[in-house]
Every structure is written in structure tokens, then in C-alpha cells.
Amino acid sequence: MNHSLRSARAATFAYFILCGTTMGAWVVQIPAIEERVDISHSTLGGLLVLLGLGAFTGMQAAGRLTDRLGARIVVPATGVLCSATLVLPGLAQDPWTLAGALFVFGFCNGSLDVSMNAHAVHVEKAYGRPVMSAFHATFSVGGVIAALVGAATAGAGLSPAASMTAVGALGVVLALLPARTLLPAEPTAAVEEPGPARAAKHRGTSGRIWLLAALAMMVMLCEGAANDWSALHLKDTLGAPASTAAFAYGTFAATMTIGRLLADRLAARAGSMAVLRHGAATAAVGITLAALTPWTWAAFAGWALFGLGLSGCVPQLFSAAGHADPSAAGANVSRVAGLGYVGMLAGPAVIGWLTHLVALNHTFLLLTLLCAITAVAATALRTGSEPTRETAASSH
């Protein structure tokens, strides 16, 4: 394995940490910004939709742009923009300016998300073995960094704008430093194919991409539901103290991070299809246990299994989308990531709506169903989803 490839992988880790840190820096400041702008929880919920809409729009734009210009240009550019626009929500004075700030920041964050994932696909292809899950694990590390910085700046009495400006300034530097070590754009070789054959191939690839996108939406809907409802489940359904209930999400997030650090090795040995199938099945068992148990300790075990099972699913789907057609990796990843992001946003809302019909813990059985469907449909990763392993020996 040559030095330039190792440097490109290290740079990709840096951009995943950057993306996770900038998003986390906004998340940890939500309560302070909500109070400063003087809006209700319901108004904030509506404004967060604009954040999601901006991210979805940015994902679609950045995917095609990355295919056209190459990740070496698009990833650093979107990293700078994402870092620079982080301060905007902190400067908002009223709901209208906050709405615009969230849309712009969401657009830039979504653009970075897709472009760096597209580059990760090219790195994985060059390595000849799975490396995608580790990148996604470092995104979570970025969130931890943001939480620590947010706690420190709040303790020092800094305003959200000052804290977010500091993080954004460091982010701009981080976005520029490793830019030259990213892989150059791959030349697209012209392949002469008969018109009907080329059209049939395109239809097959397009259909498969939308299937992967549908699976990503289901998996990320499950993640979104866990993010917003795991702590409330222990508090409201099982009667756990608030201090104990908070550890439900912590348990889920911890096992998800650990699972992503291990998933690449599992995918290299058993294949990405096996990781998706068994991971989704494990998640189904975990969330069913959490939904039906009357014991707090068993609920913790259920959320832990849920996070562990889901941990490797999204990276396998992103990787499969990128490898389906390397010349359109950015566009294909944008479709899968975009629809997955819709699922992430919809998850909390769907569970909330279902609580009007059934008890909160029983709404989680919908997540069981989605995980079961994902496990059955994991065969979508069978054809062309695995990175070639011809160079695997040289990359170890």
C-alpha cells in the first residue's frame, strides 16, 4: 500500500470528523439558541425541517458535482462552507433569520456528507477491502468532540455565536489542510456498448440504487427513532429516573460506534450482505426486547443490541451504491443518503404519531418490522456491491 493511499484515507477520516463535529456543534447549542431567539419547541421542530430540507438539497447537488469535478475539489470546498456557515444559527436574532441560517447550514453540511462519502467509496475501491464503516464511526467521534467543546465553552460563559465561531474557524483550517492528499478524480473510460444494452444496464443500476435507498430510509428511520425516543421510553414506559433514562441513548450510541469499528473486518470476512442481513436481524431482536420487556436492565440490553445491529447497515448501503457505478458514485450515494436522511427525520415524527394510537413501547414494533424487511432484502448487496479484493493482499 503506497503512502498516498494511506494519506487519502487519513484525510477522509478528518473530513468525517469535521462533518460530525460541525453538526454536533449545532446540536449542543440548540437549547441556548432556542431560548435566545425565544421560540417554542413546536416552532423549533418546524425550523428543523428546514435544516433537513437544506441537507437533502445539498446532497443532491453535491453528488453530481463530485462526479463532475472530483472529490479533491468538492470535499474541501464543502468542508470550508460547512464550517463557515456553522456560525449563522448562533447569530440568528429571530425565527426568520434562524430559518434561513438552518437551511444554508443544512445545505452545506449535506453537501459535505455526500462528497466525503463518495470519496470514501474511491478509497475503499483502491484498498480492495471494506473500510467504509470505520469512516462512519469517526463521524460519531466528531459528535463527541462537539459535546466536549460545547460543555467547555458553556462553562466558560461563551455565547453560542462565540462557541460556534471558534469551532467553525478550526473547521476551515481542518478542511484545507488535508485537501491535497485526497484522491484525484478517476478518469472515465469510454466503453462502447450497443444502445439497448447500455439502456438496460442503466435501468438495472438505477433500480438497484433506489432499492438501496429504500433500505437506507428504513434503517435510518430506526436510527432517528432511537435518537429521540430511547430515553423517553425508559422514563415514561418503565418509570426509570431521568438520570438513568439518559443512558438508554448513550448505550445505543456506544454500541453503534463500537459496531462500526468492527464492521469492516466482518465485511471483509463474511461480505457486506451478511453484515447487513445479520445486523438487521440483530437489531430486530434488540428493539423487540426493548419494546416488550418490563425490566429496565433488559431494555438497556435491547437498546444495546439495536445499536450494535444497526451499526454496520448504513455503511454497507452507501458502499454498495458507490460501487454500483464508479463513474456516478457521487450521484448514486446522494440518492441513497438523501432518502436515508428523509428516514432519519421521519423516524421521530412517525413514532410520535403512532403514540396517539398505541403505547410508546408498542410503536417500536414498527422498527422490528422495518429491520426484518431489511434483513430479507439484504440480497440487494449480492451483485456488484463488494469492493474487489484482488489488491487486498497488498493493502494489509
mmCIF file of C-alpha atoms in Angstrom:
data_model
loop_
_atom_site.group_PDB
_atom_site.id
_atom_site.type_symbol
_atom_site.label_atom_id
_atom_site.label_comp_id
_atom_site.label_asym_id
_atom_site.label_seq_id
_atom_site.Cartn_x
_atom_site.Cartn_y
_atom_site.Cartn_z
ATOM 1 C CA MET A 1 0.000 0.000 0.000
ATOM 2 C CA ASN A 2 1.541 3.331 -1.039
ATOM 3 C CA HIS A 3 1.874 6.434 1.072
ATOM 4 C CA SER A 4 -0.579 8.489 -0.990
ATOM 5 C CA LEU A 5 -3.389 5.984 -0.385
ATOM 6 C CA ARG A 6 -2.773 5.973 3.357
ATOM 7 C CA SER A 7 -2.764 9.779 3.301
ATOM 8 C CA ALA A 8 -6.053 9.828 1.369
ATOM 9 C CA ARG A 9 -7.615 7.523 3.948
ATOM 10 C CA ALA A 10 -6.377 9.707 6.822
ATOM 11 C CA ALA A 11 -7.775 12.775 5.065
ATOM 12 C CA THR A 12 -11.147 11.066 4.694
ATOM 13 C CA PHE A 13 -11.188 10.354 8.424
ATOM 14 C CA ALA A 14 -10.511 14.058 9.010
ATOM 15 C CA TYR A 15 -13.480 15.135 6.892
ATOM 16 C CA PHE A 16 -15.839 12.667 8.591
ATOM 17 C CA ILE A 17 -14.747 14.041 11.971
ATOM 18 C CA LEU A 18 -15.251 17.569 10.641
ATOM 19 C CA CYS A 19 -18.777 16.796 9.431
ATOM 20 C CA GLY A 20 -19.727 15.164 12.730
ATOM 21 C CA THR A 21 -18.206 17.996 14.757
ATOM 22 C CA THR A 22 -19.961 20.796 12.886
ATOM 23 C CA MET A 23 -23.343 19.107 13.136
ATOM 24 C CA GLY A 24 -22.718 18.276 16.786
ATOM 25 C CA ALA A 25 -21.679 21.872 17.489
ATOM 26 C CA TRP A 26 -25.135 22.986 16.333
ATOM 27 C CA VAL A 27 -26.957 20.243 18.242
ATOM 28 C CA VAL A 28 -25.357 21.024 21.613
ATOM 29 C CA GLN A 29 -26.312 24.704 21.241
ATOM 30 C CA ILE A 30 -29.978 24.075 20.398
ATOM 31 C CA PRO A 31 -31.334 24.813 23.917
ATOM 32 C CA ALA A 32 -29.380 28.079 24.200
ATOM 33 C CA ILE A 33 -30.323 29.256 20.707
ATOM 34 C CA GLU A 34 -33.978 28.323 21.261
ATOM 35 C CA GLU A 35 -34.013 30.477 24.396
ATOM 36 C CA ARG A 36 -32.126 33.346 22.730
ATOM 37 C CA VAL A 37 -34.456 33.506 19.720
ATOM 38 C CA ASP A 38 -37.442 32.987 22.066
ATOM 39 C CA ILE A 39 -39.281 30.230 20.216
ATOM 40 C CA SER A 40 -41.353 27.282 21.403
ATOM 41 C CA HIS A 41 -40.465 23.616 20.994
ATOM 42 C CA SER A 42 -43.080 23.273 18.277
ATOM 43 C CA THR A 43 -41.639 26.218 16.332
ATOM 44 C CA LEU A 44 -38.169 24.746 16.675
ATOM 45 C CA GLY A 45 -39.489 21.458 15.300
ATOM 46 C CA GLY A 46 -40.764 23.228 12.205
ATOM 47 C CA LEU A 47 -37.438 25.035 11.735
ATOM 48 C CA LEU A 48 -35.555 21.740 11.967
ATOM 49 C CA VAL A 49 -37.495 20.605 8.915
ATOM 50 C CA LEU A 50 -35.729 23.396 7.012
ATOM 51 C CA LEU A 51 -32.387 22.068 8.229
ATOM 52 C CA GLY A 52 -33.327 18.682 6.796
ATOM 53 C CA LEU A 53 -34.610 20.173 3.570
ATOM 54 C CA GLY A 54 -31.382 22.095 3.132
ATOM 55 C CA ALA A 55 -29.323 18.958 3.773
ATOM 56 C CA PHE A 56 -31.346 16.929 1.282
ATOM 57 C CA THR A 57 -30.971 19.634 -1.378
ATOM 58 C CA GLY A 58 -27.243 19.903 -0.754
ATOM 59 C CA MET A 59 -26.820 16.140 -1.032
ATOM 60 C CA GLN A 60 -28.404 16.044 -4.473
ATOM 61 C CA ALA A 61 -26.335 18.977 -5.748
ATOM 62 C CA ALA A 62 -23.037 17.766 -4.323
ATOM 63 C CA GLY A 63 -23.415 14.224 -5.653
ATOM 64 C CA ARG A 64 -23.405 15.236 -9.304
ATOM 65 C CA LEU A 65 -20.831 17.965 -8.701
ATOM 66 C CA THR A 66 -18.450 15.455 -7.124
ATOM 67 C CA ASP A 67 -18.776 13.144 -10.135
ATOM 68 C CA ARG A 68 -18.058 16.050 -12.478
ATOM 69 C CA LEU A 69 -15.256 17.911 -10.657
ATOM 70 C CA GLY A 70 -13.817 15.244 -8.385
ATOM 71 C CA ALA A 71 -13.725 14.909 -4.601
ATOM 72 C CA ARG A 72 -10.353 16.688 -4.337
ATOM 73 C CA ILE A 73 -12.152 19.933 -5.249
ATOM 74 C CA VAL A 74 -15.648 19.420 -3.852
ATOM 75 C CA VAL A 75 -14.825 17.898 -0.441
ATOM 76 C CA PRO A 76 -12.531 20.725 0.787
ATOM 77 C CA ALA A 77 -14.847 23.366 -0.677
ATOM 78 C CA THR A 78 -17.911 21.973 1.073
ATOM 79 C CA GLY A 79 -15.868 21.480 4.250
ATOM 80 C CA VAL A 80 -14.971 25.174 4.263
ATOM 81 C CA LEU A 81 -18.558 26.211 3.542
ATOM 82 C CA CYS A 82 -19.953 23.897 6.218
ATOM 83 C CA SER A 83 -17.522 25.290 8.801
ATOM 84 C CA ALA A 84 -18.081 28.901 7.779
ATOM 85 C CA THR A 85 -21.882 28.681 7.874
ATOM 86 C CA LEU A 86 -21.912 26.966 11.285
ATOM 87 C CA VAL A 87 -21.915 30.375 12.975
ATOM 88 C CA LEU A 88 -25.111 31.513 11.228
ATOM 89 C CA PRO A 89 -27.600 29.832 13.617
ATOM 90 C CA GLY A 90 -25.665 31.322 16.523
ATOM 91 C CA LEU A 91 -26.086 34.823 15.074
ATOM 92 C CA ALA A 92 -29.825 34.487 14.397
ATOM 93 C CA GLN A 93 -31.963 37.142 16.097
ATOM 94 C CA ASP A 94 -35.470 35.888 15.290
ATOM 95 C CA PRO A 95 -37.253 32.833 13.833
ATOM 96 C CA TRP A 96 -36.926 34.113 10.255
ATOM 97 C CA THR A 97 -33.160 34.576 10.363
ATOM 98 C CA LEU A 98 -32.806 31.245 12.167
ATOM 99 C CA ALA A 99 -34.848 29.565 9.435
ATOM 100 C CA GLY A 100 -32.552 30.920 6.723
ATOM 101 C CA ALA A 101 -29.441 30.068 8.734
ATOM 102 C CA LEU A 102 -30.545 26.468 9.260
ATOM 103 C CA PHE A 103 -31.364 25.939 5.584
ATOM 104 C CA VAL A 104 -27.961 27.289 4.479
ATOM 105 C CA PHE A 105 -26.045 25.325 7.119
ATOM 106 C CA GLY A 106 -28.033 22.181 6.321
ATOM 107 C CA PHE A 107 -27.276 22.605 2.608
ATOM 108 C CA CYS A 108 -23.535 22.869 3.251
ATOM 109 C CA ASN A 109 -23.470 20.024 5.780
ATOM 110 C CA GLY A 110 -25.394 17.736 3.422
ATOM 111 C CA SER A 111 -23.038 18.651 0.579
ATOM 112 C CA LEU A 112 -20.003 17.705 2.673
ATOM 113 C CA ASP A 113 -21.706 14.498 3.802
ATOM 114 C CA VAL A 114 -22.260 13.187 0.282
ATOM 115 C CA SER A 115 -18.975 14.353 -1.237
ATOM 116 C CA MET A 116 -16.879 12.806 1.534
ATOM 117 C CA ASN A 117 -18.841 9.528 1.285
ATOM 118 C CA ALA A 118 -18.257 9.493 -2.472
ATOM 119 C CA HIS A 119 -14.525 9.928 -1.851
ATOM 120 C CA ALA A 120 -14.669 7.185 0.795
ATOM 121 C CA VAL A 121 -16.023 4.843 -1.885
ATOM 122 C CA HIS A 122 -12.994 5.555 -4.097
ATOM 123 C CA VAL A 123 -10.644 4.996 -1.148
ATOM 124 C CA GLU A 124 -12.354 1.692 -0.390
ATOM 125 C CA LYS A 125 -12.045 0.635 -4.031
ATOM 126 C CA ALA A 126 -8.324 1.458 -4.004
ATOM 127 C CA TYR A 127 -7.816 -0.501 -0.768
ATOM 128 C CA GLY A 128 -9.577 -3.542 -2.184
ATOM 129 C CA ARG A 129 -11.248 -4.291 1.139
ATOM 130 C CA PRO A 130 -14.057 -2.777 3.261
ATOM 131 C CA VAL A 131 -13.076 0.437 5.076
ATOM 132 C CA MET A 132 -16.353 2.390 4.957
ATOM 133 C CA SER A 133 -17.685 1.569 8.430
ATOM 134 C CA ALA A 134 -14.636 2.996 10.192
ATOM 135 C CA PHE A 135 -15.235 6.330 8.440
ATOM 136 C CA HIS A 136 -18.792 6.402 9.780
ATOM 137 C CA ALA A 137 -17.507 5.600 13.269
ATOM 138 C CA THR A 138 -15.323 8.708 13.201
ATOM 139 C CA PHE A 139 -18.387 10.789 12.341
ATOM 140 C CA SER A 140 -19.678 9.767 15.780
ATOM 141 C CA VAL A 141 -16.323 10.739 17.279
ATOM 142 C CA GLY A 142 -16.894 14.212 15.847
ATOM 143 C CA GLY A 143 -20.163 14.405 17.756
ATOM 144 C CA VAL A 144 -18.360 13.529 20.995
ATOM 145 C CA ILE A 145 -15.774 16.253 20.317
ATOM 146 C CA ALA A 146 -18.562 18.768 19.737
ATOM 147 C CA ALA A 147 -20.241 17.808 23.009
ATOM 148 C CA LEU A 148 -16.988 18.274 24.952
ATOM 149 C CA VAL A 149 -16.275 21.636 23.302
ATOM 150 C CA GLY A 150 -19.851 22.772 23.875
ATOM 151 C CA ALA A 151 -19.675 21.857 27.559
ATOM 152 C CA ALA A 152 -16.342 23.623 27.974
ATOM 153 C CA THR A 153 -17.431 26.836 26.236
ATOM 154 C CA ALA A 154 -20.726 26.909 28.118
ATOM 155 C CA GLY A 155 -18.821 26.508 31.374
ATOM 156 C CA ALA A 156 -16.596 29.405 30.358
ATOM 157 C CA GLY A 157 -19.655 31.584 29.762
ATOM 158 C CA LEU A 158 -19.206 31.921 25.994
ATOM 159 C CA SER A 159 -22.269 32.659 23.868
ATOM 160 C CA PRO A 160 -23.433 30.154 21.218
ATOM 161 C CA ALA A 161 -22.173 32.506 18.494
ATOM 162 C CA ALA A 162 -18.691 32.666 20.034
ATOM 163 C CA SER A 163 -18.517 28.920 20.544
ATOM 164 C CA MET A 164 -19.732 28.125 17.032
ATOM 165 C CA THR A 165 -17.379 30.710 15.534
ATOM 166 C CA ALA A 166 -14.425 29.059 17.262
ATOM 167 C CA VAL A 167 -15.431 25.603 16.050
ATOM 168 C CA GLY A 168 -16.099 26.931 12.560
ATOM 169 C CA ALA A 169 -12.708 28.656 12.348
ATOM 170 C CA LEU A 170 -10.903 25.478 13.342
ATOM 171 C CA GLY A 171 -13.101 23.610 10.873
ATOM 172 C CA VAL A 172 -11.999 25.836 7.990
ATOM 173 C CA VAL A 173 -8.363 25.048 8.790
ATOM 174 C CA LEU A 174 -9.109 21.329 9.052
ATOM 175 C CA ALA A 175 -10.965 21.404 5.732
ATOM 176 C CA LEU A 176 -8.000 22.935 3.915
ATOM 177 C CA LEU A 177 -5.025 21.112 5.442
ATOM 178 C CA PRO A 178 -5.576 17.587 4.031
ATOM 179 C CA ALA A 179 -7.122 18.702 0.723
ATOM 180 C CA ARG A 180 -4.080 17.891 -1.423
ATOM 181 C CA THR A 181 -3.894 14.317 -0.131
ATOM 182 C CA LEU A 182 -7.353 13.398 -1.425
ATOM 183 C CA LEU A 183 -7.500 11.066 -4.407
ATOM 184 C CA PRO A 184 -7.759 12.748 -7.812
ATOM 185 C CA ALA A 185 -10.840 12.264 -9.940
ATOM 186 C CA GLU A 186 -10.892 8.912 -11.702
ATOM 187 C CA PRO A 187 -10.783 9.101 -15.487
ATOM 188 C CA THR A 188 -13.942 7.741 -17.046
ATOM 189 C CA ALA A 189 -13.169 5.260 -19.752
ATOM 190 C CA ALA A 190 -15.473 5.328 -22.747
ATOM 191 C CA VAL A 191 -16.996 1.906 -23.177
ATOM 192 C CA GLU A 192 -18.634 1.144 -26.457
ATOM 193 C CA GLU A 193 -21.881 -0.664 -25.816
ATOM 194 C CA PRO A 194 -24.885 -1.099 -28.044
ATOM 195 C CA GLY A 195 -27.670 1.385 -27.261
ATOM 196 C CA PRO A 196 -30.199 -1.195 -25.974
ATOM 197 C CA ALA A 197 -27.570 -2.917 -23.816
ATOM 198 C CA ARG A 198 -26.446 0.381 -22.321
ATOM 199 C CA ALA A 199 -30.040 1.399 -21.592
ATOM 200 C CA ALA A 200 -30.811 -1.956 -19.971
ATOM 201 C CA LYS A 201 -27.688 -1.689 -17.801
ATOM 202 C CA HIS A 202 -28.665 1.823 -16.726
ATOM 203 C CA ARG A 203 -32.200 0.723 -15.817
ATOM 204 C CA GLY A 204 -30.826 -2.186 -13.789
ATOM 205 C CA THR A 205 -28.366 0.005 -11.896
ATOM 206 C CA SER A 206 -30.950 2.720 -11.319
ATOM 207 C CA GLY A 207 -33.486 0.252 -9.954
ATOM 208 C CA ARG A 208 -30.911 -1.250 -7.619
ATOM 209 C CA ILE A 209 -29.866 2.178 -6.350
ATOM 210 C CA TRP A 210 -33.457 3.046 -5.460
ATOM 211 C CA LEU A 211 -33.801 -0.284 -3.645
ATOM 212 C CA LEU A 212 -30.672 0.527 -1.643
ATOM 213 C CA ALA A 213 -32.107 3.988 -0.978
ATOM 214 C CA ALA A 214 -35.356 2.473 0.314
ATOM 215 C CA LEU A 215 -33.385 0.200 2.658
ATOM 216 C CA ALA A 216 -31.325 3.189 3.843
ATOM 217 C CA MET A 217 -34.536 5.070 4.584
ATOM 218 C CA MET A 218 -35.817 2.188 6.722
ATOM 219 C CA VAL A 219 -32.548 1.735 8.605
ATOM 220 C CA MET A 220 -32.059 5.447 9.228
ATOM 221 C CA LEU A 221 -35.692 5.815 10.291
ATOM 222 C CA CYS A 222 -34.822 3.307 13.002
ATOM 223 C CA GLU A 223 -31.761 5.351 13.979
ATOM 224 C CA GLY A 224 -33.787 8.556 14.136
ATOM 225 C CA ALA A 225 -36.410 6.910 16.341
ATOM 226 C CA ALA A 226 -33.718 5.690 18.740
ATOM 227 C CA ASN A 227 -32.138 9.141 18.921
ATOM 228 C CA ASP A 228 -35.337 10.842 20.078
ATOM 229 C CA TRP A 229 -37.339 8.165 21.882
ATOM 230 C CA SER A 230 -34.951 5.784 23.674
ATOM 231 C CA ALA A 231 -34.569 7.916 26.811
ATOM 232 C CA LEU A 232 -38.289 8.743 26.918
ATOM 233 C CA HIS A 233 -39.061 5.032 26.631
ATOM 234 C CA LEU A 234 -37.212 4.208 29.841
ATOM 235 C CA LYS A 235 -38.583 7.237 31.668
ATOM 236 C CA ASP A 236 -42.241 7.137 30.614
ATOM 237 C CA THR A 237 -42.848 3.438 29.989
ATOM 238 C CA LEU A 238 -40.589 1.775 32.581
ATOM 239 C CA GLY A 239 -40.560 4.583 35.148
ATOM 240 C CA ALA A 240 -36.777 4.965 35.279
ATOM 241 C CA PRO A 241 -35.347 8.178 36.771
ATOM 242 C CA ALA A 242 -34.315 10.791 34.218
ATOM 243 C CA SER A 243 -30.644 10.302 35.089
ATOM 244 C CA THR A 244 -30.956 6.572 34.357
ATOM 245 C CA ALA A 245 -33.121 7.001 31.273
ATOM 246 C CA ALA A 246 -30.494 9.233 29.635
ATOM 247 C CA PHE A 247 -28.176 6.237 29.450
ATOM 248 C CA ALA A 248 -30.554 4.471 27.050
ATOM 249 C CA TYR A 249 -29.420 6.648 24.156
ATOM 250 C CA GLY A 250 -25.838 6.536 25.425
ATOM 251 C CA THR A 251 -25.948 2.752 25.331
ATOM 252 C CA PHE A 252 -27.384 2.756 21.814
ATOM 253 C CA ALA A 253 -24.783 5.264 20.558
ATOM 254 C CA ALA A 254 -21.870 3.470 22.218
ATOM 255 C CA THR A 255 -22.674 0.060 20.741
ATOM 256 C CA MET A 256 -23.262 1.648 17.342
ATOM 257 C CA THR A 257 -19.812 3.243 17.414
ATOM 258 C CA ILE A 258 -18.162 0.010 18.557
ATOM 259 C CA GLY A 259 -20.023 -1.953 15.902
ATOM 260 C CA ARG A 260 -18.855 0.393 13.150
ATOM 261 C CA LEU A 261 -15.260 -0.021 14.254
ATOM 262 C CA LEU A 262 -15.656 -3.795 13.888
ATOM 263 C CA ALA A 263 -17.902 -3.951 10.811
ATOM 264 C CA ASP A 264 -15.142 -3.539 8.215
ATOM 265 C CA ARG A 265 -13.359 -6.687 9.399
ATOM 266 C CA LEU A 266 -16.635 -8.592 9.447
ATOM 267 C CA ALA A 267 -17.483 -7.402 5.928
ATOM 268 C CA ALA A 268 -14.031 -8.445 4.699
ATOM 269 C CA ARG A 269 -14.549 -11.966 6.045
ATOM 270 C CA ALA A 270 -18.253 -12.591 5.529
ATOM 271 C CA GLY A 271 -19.262 -9.997 2.921
ATOM 272 C CA SER A 272 -21.370 -6.862 3.153
ATOM 273 C CA MET A 273 -24.592 -8.782 2.502
ATOM 274 C CA ALA A 274 -24.013 -10.873 5.624
ATOM 275 C CA VAL A 275 -23.256 -7.757 7.684
ATOM 276 C CA LEU A 276 -26.494 -6.132 6.549
ATOM 277 C CA ARG A 277 -28.626 -9.274 6.969
ATOM 278 C CA HIS A 278 -27.341 -10.348 10.372
ATOM 279 C CA GLY A 279 -27.062 -6.776 11.586
ATOM 280 C CA ALA A 280 -30.678 -6.006 10.719
ATOM 281 C CA ALA A 281 -31.787 -9.288 12.313
ATOM 282 C CA THR A 282 -29.860 -8.460 15.485
ATOM 283 C CA ALA A 283 -31.433 -5.006 15.537
ATOM 284 C CA ALA A 284 -34.894 -6.572 15.168
ATOM 285 C CA VAL A 285 -34.259 -8.791 18.186
ATOM 286 C CA GLY A 286 -32.900 -5.865 20.198
ATOM 287 C CA ILE A 287 -35.760 -3.454 19.575
ATOM 288 C CA THR A 288 -38.345 -6.187 20.168
ATOM 289 C CA LEU A 289 -36.745 -6.905 23.530
ATOM 290 C CA ALA A 290 -36.779 -3.192 24.391
ATOM 291 C CA ALA A 291 -40.412 -2.872 23.315
ATOM 292 C CA LEU A 292 -41.793 -5.811 25.272
ATOM 293 C CA THR A 293 -39.684 -6.114 28.415
ATOM 294 C CA PRO A 294 -40.956 -4.808 31.765
ATOM 295 C CA TRP A 295 -37.397 -4.641 33.184
ATOM 296 C CA THR A 296 -35.039 -1.681 32.876
ATOM 297 C CA TRP A 297 -31.904 -3.819 32.611
ATOM 298 C CA ALA A 298 -33.426 -5.798 29.744
ATOM 299 C CA ALA A 299 -34.419 -2.557 27.996
ATOM 300 C CA PHE A 300 -30.797 -1.420 28.172
ATOM 301 C CA ALA A 301 -29.763 -4.742 26.652
ATOM 302 C CA GLY A 302 -32.346 -4.271 23.909
ATOM 303 C CA TRP A 303 -31.140 -0.786 23.010
ATOM 304 C CA ALA A 304 -27.543 -2.035 23.052
ATOM 305 C CA LEU A 305 -28.398 -4.827 20.610
ATOM 306 C CA PHE A 306 -30.367 -2.381 18.479
ATOM 307 C CA GLY A 307 -27.363 -0.073 18.131
ATOM 308 C CA LEU A 308 -24.949 -2.932 17.529
ATOM 309 C CA GLY A 309 -27.156 -4.416 14.837
ATOM 310 C CA LEU A 310 -27.781 -1.152 13.009
ATOM 311 C CA SER A 311 -24.148 -0.046 13.220
ATOM 312 C CA GLY A 312 -22.889 -1.676 10.040
ATOM 313 C CA CYS A 313 -26.013 -1.359 7.912
ATOM 314 C CA VAL A 314 -25.782 2.195 6.556
ATOM 315 C CA PRO A 315 -22.076 1.974 5.623
ATOM 316 C CA GLN A 316 -22.758 -1.192 3.600
ATOM 317 C CA LEU A 317 -25.602 0.506 1.739
ATOM 318 C CA PHE A 318 -23.539 3.621 0.965
ATOM 319 C CA SER A 319 -20.641 1.453 -0.176
ATOM 320 C CA ALA A 320 -22.882 -0.651 -2.408
ATOM 321 C CA ALA A 321 -24.348 2.474 -4.001
ATOM 322 C CA GLY A 322 -20.922 3.931 -4.705
ATOM 323 C CA HIS A 323 -19.541 0.721 -6.214
ATOM 324 C CA ALA A 324 -22.585 0.083 -8.399
ATOM 325 C CA ASP A 325 -21.249 2.556 -10.974
ATOM 326 C CA PRO A 326 -17.899 4.193 -10.029
ATOM 327 C CA SER A 327 -18.348 6.907 -12.689
ATOM 328 C CA ALA A 328 -21.545 8.047 -10.928
ATOM 329 C CA ALA A 329 -20.563 7.277 -7.330
ATOM 330 C CA GLY A 330 -21.476 10.767 -6.103
ATOM 331 C CA ALA A 331 -24.924 10.812 -7.691
ATOM 332 C CA ASN A 332 -25.739 7.307 -6.501
ATOM 333 C CA VAL A 333 -24.545 7.962 -2.939
ATOM 334 C CA SER A 334 -26.578 11.186 -2.927
ATOM 335 C CA ARG A 335 -29.756 9.256 -3.747
ATOM 336 C CA VAL A 336 -29.171 6.682 -1.017
ATOM 337 C CA ALA A 337 -28.020 9.262 1.540
ATOM 338 C CA GLY A 338 -30.823 11.663 0.635
ATOM 339 C CA LEU A 339 -33.616 9.156 1.060
ATOM 340 C CA GLY A 340 -31.909 7.803 4.157
ATOM 341 C CA TYR A 341 -31.847 11.309 5.614
ATOM 342 C CA VAL A 342 -35.579 11.598 4.967
ATOM 343 C CA GLY A 343 -35.994 8.440 7.028
ATOM 344 C CA MET A 344 -33.821 9.848 9.815
ATOM 345 C CA LEU A 345 -36.022 12.945 10.012
ATOM 346 C CA ALA A 346 -39.257 10.993 9.689
ATOM 347 C CA GLY A 347 -38.447 8.417 12.376
ATOM 348 C CA PRO A 348 -39.185 10.558 15.443
ATOM 349 C CA ALA A 349 -42.327 12.001 13.822
ATOM 350 C CA VAL A 350 -43.693 8.583 12.824
ATOM 351 C CA ILE A 351 -43.217 7.225 16.333
ATOM 352 C CA GLY A 352 -44.791 10.346 17.802
ATOM 353 C CA TRP A 353 -47.832 9.989 15.558
ATOM 354 C CA LEU A 354 -48.227 6.308 16.448
ATOM 355 C CA THR A 355 -48.270 7.132 20.170
ATOM 356 C CA HIS A 356 -51.751 8.580 19.564
ATOM 357 C CA LEU A 357 -52.874 5.050 18.671
ATOM 358 C CA VAL A 358 -50.826 2.703 20.862
ATOM 359 C CA ALA A 359 -48.434 2.834 23.816
ATOM 360 C CA LEU A 360 -44.940 4.153 23.121
ATOM 361 C CA ASN A 361 -43.196 0.816 23.605
ATOM 362 C CA HIS A 362 -45.590 -0.886 21.186
ATOM 363 C CA THR A 363 -44.777 1.645 18.461
ATOM 364 C CA PHE A 364 -41.261 0.175 18.403
ATOM 365 C CA LEU A 365 -42.669 -2.976 16.817
ATOM 366 C CA LEU A 366 -42.795 -0.946 13.583
ATOM 367 C CA LEU A 367 -38.999 -0.755 13.841
ATOM 368 C CA THR A 368 -38.921 -4.529 14.292
ATOM 369 C CA LEU A 369 -40.827 -4.882 11.018
ATOM 370 C CA LEU A 370 -38.518 -2.488 9.152
ATOM 371 C CA CYS A 371 -35.428 -4.333 10.399
ATOM 372 C CA ALA A 372 -36.932 -7.675 9.372
ATOM 373 C CA ILE A 373 -37.683 -6.349 5.870
ATOM 374 C CA THR A 374 -34.100 -5.069 5.608
ATOM 375 C CA ALA A 375 -32.711 -8.452 6.620
ATOM 376 C CA VAL A 376 -34.787 -10.214 3.967
ATOM 377 C CA ALA A 377 -33.899 -7.650 1.282
ATOM 378 C CA ALA A 378 -30.161 -7.791 2.038
ATOM 379 C CA THR A 379 -29.679 -9.786 -1.160
ATOM 380 C CA ALA A 380 -29.666 -6.384 -2.913
ATOM 381 C CA LEU A 381 -25.987 -6.232 -1.931
ATOM 382 C CA ARG A 382 -25.105 -9.526 -3.570
ATOM 383 C CA THR A 383 -24.278 -8.301 -7.076
ATOM 384 C CA GLY A 384 -21.542 -5.773 -7.555
ATOM 385 C CA SER A 385 -21.704 -4.393 -4.046
ATOM 386 C CA GLU A 386 -18.431 -5.736 -2.761
ATOM 387 C CA PRO A 387 -15.198 -3.907 -3.480
ATOM 388 C CA THR A 388 -12.839 -6.099 -5.441
ATOM 389 C CA ARG A 389 -10.328 -7.937 -3.288
ATOM 390 C CA GLU A 390 -7.690 -8.517 -5.917
ATOM 391 C CA THR A 391 -5.439 -5.972 -4.222
ATOM 392 C CA ALA A 392 -6.380 -6.955 -0.673
ATOM 393 C CA ALA A 393 -3.118 -8.694 -0.018
ATOM 394 C CA SER A 394 -1.118 -5.564 -0.815
ATOM 395 C CA SER A 395 -3.306 -3.392 1.402
ATOM 396 C CA HIS A 396 -2.776 -5.341 4.617
#
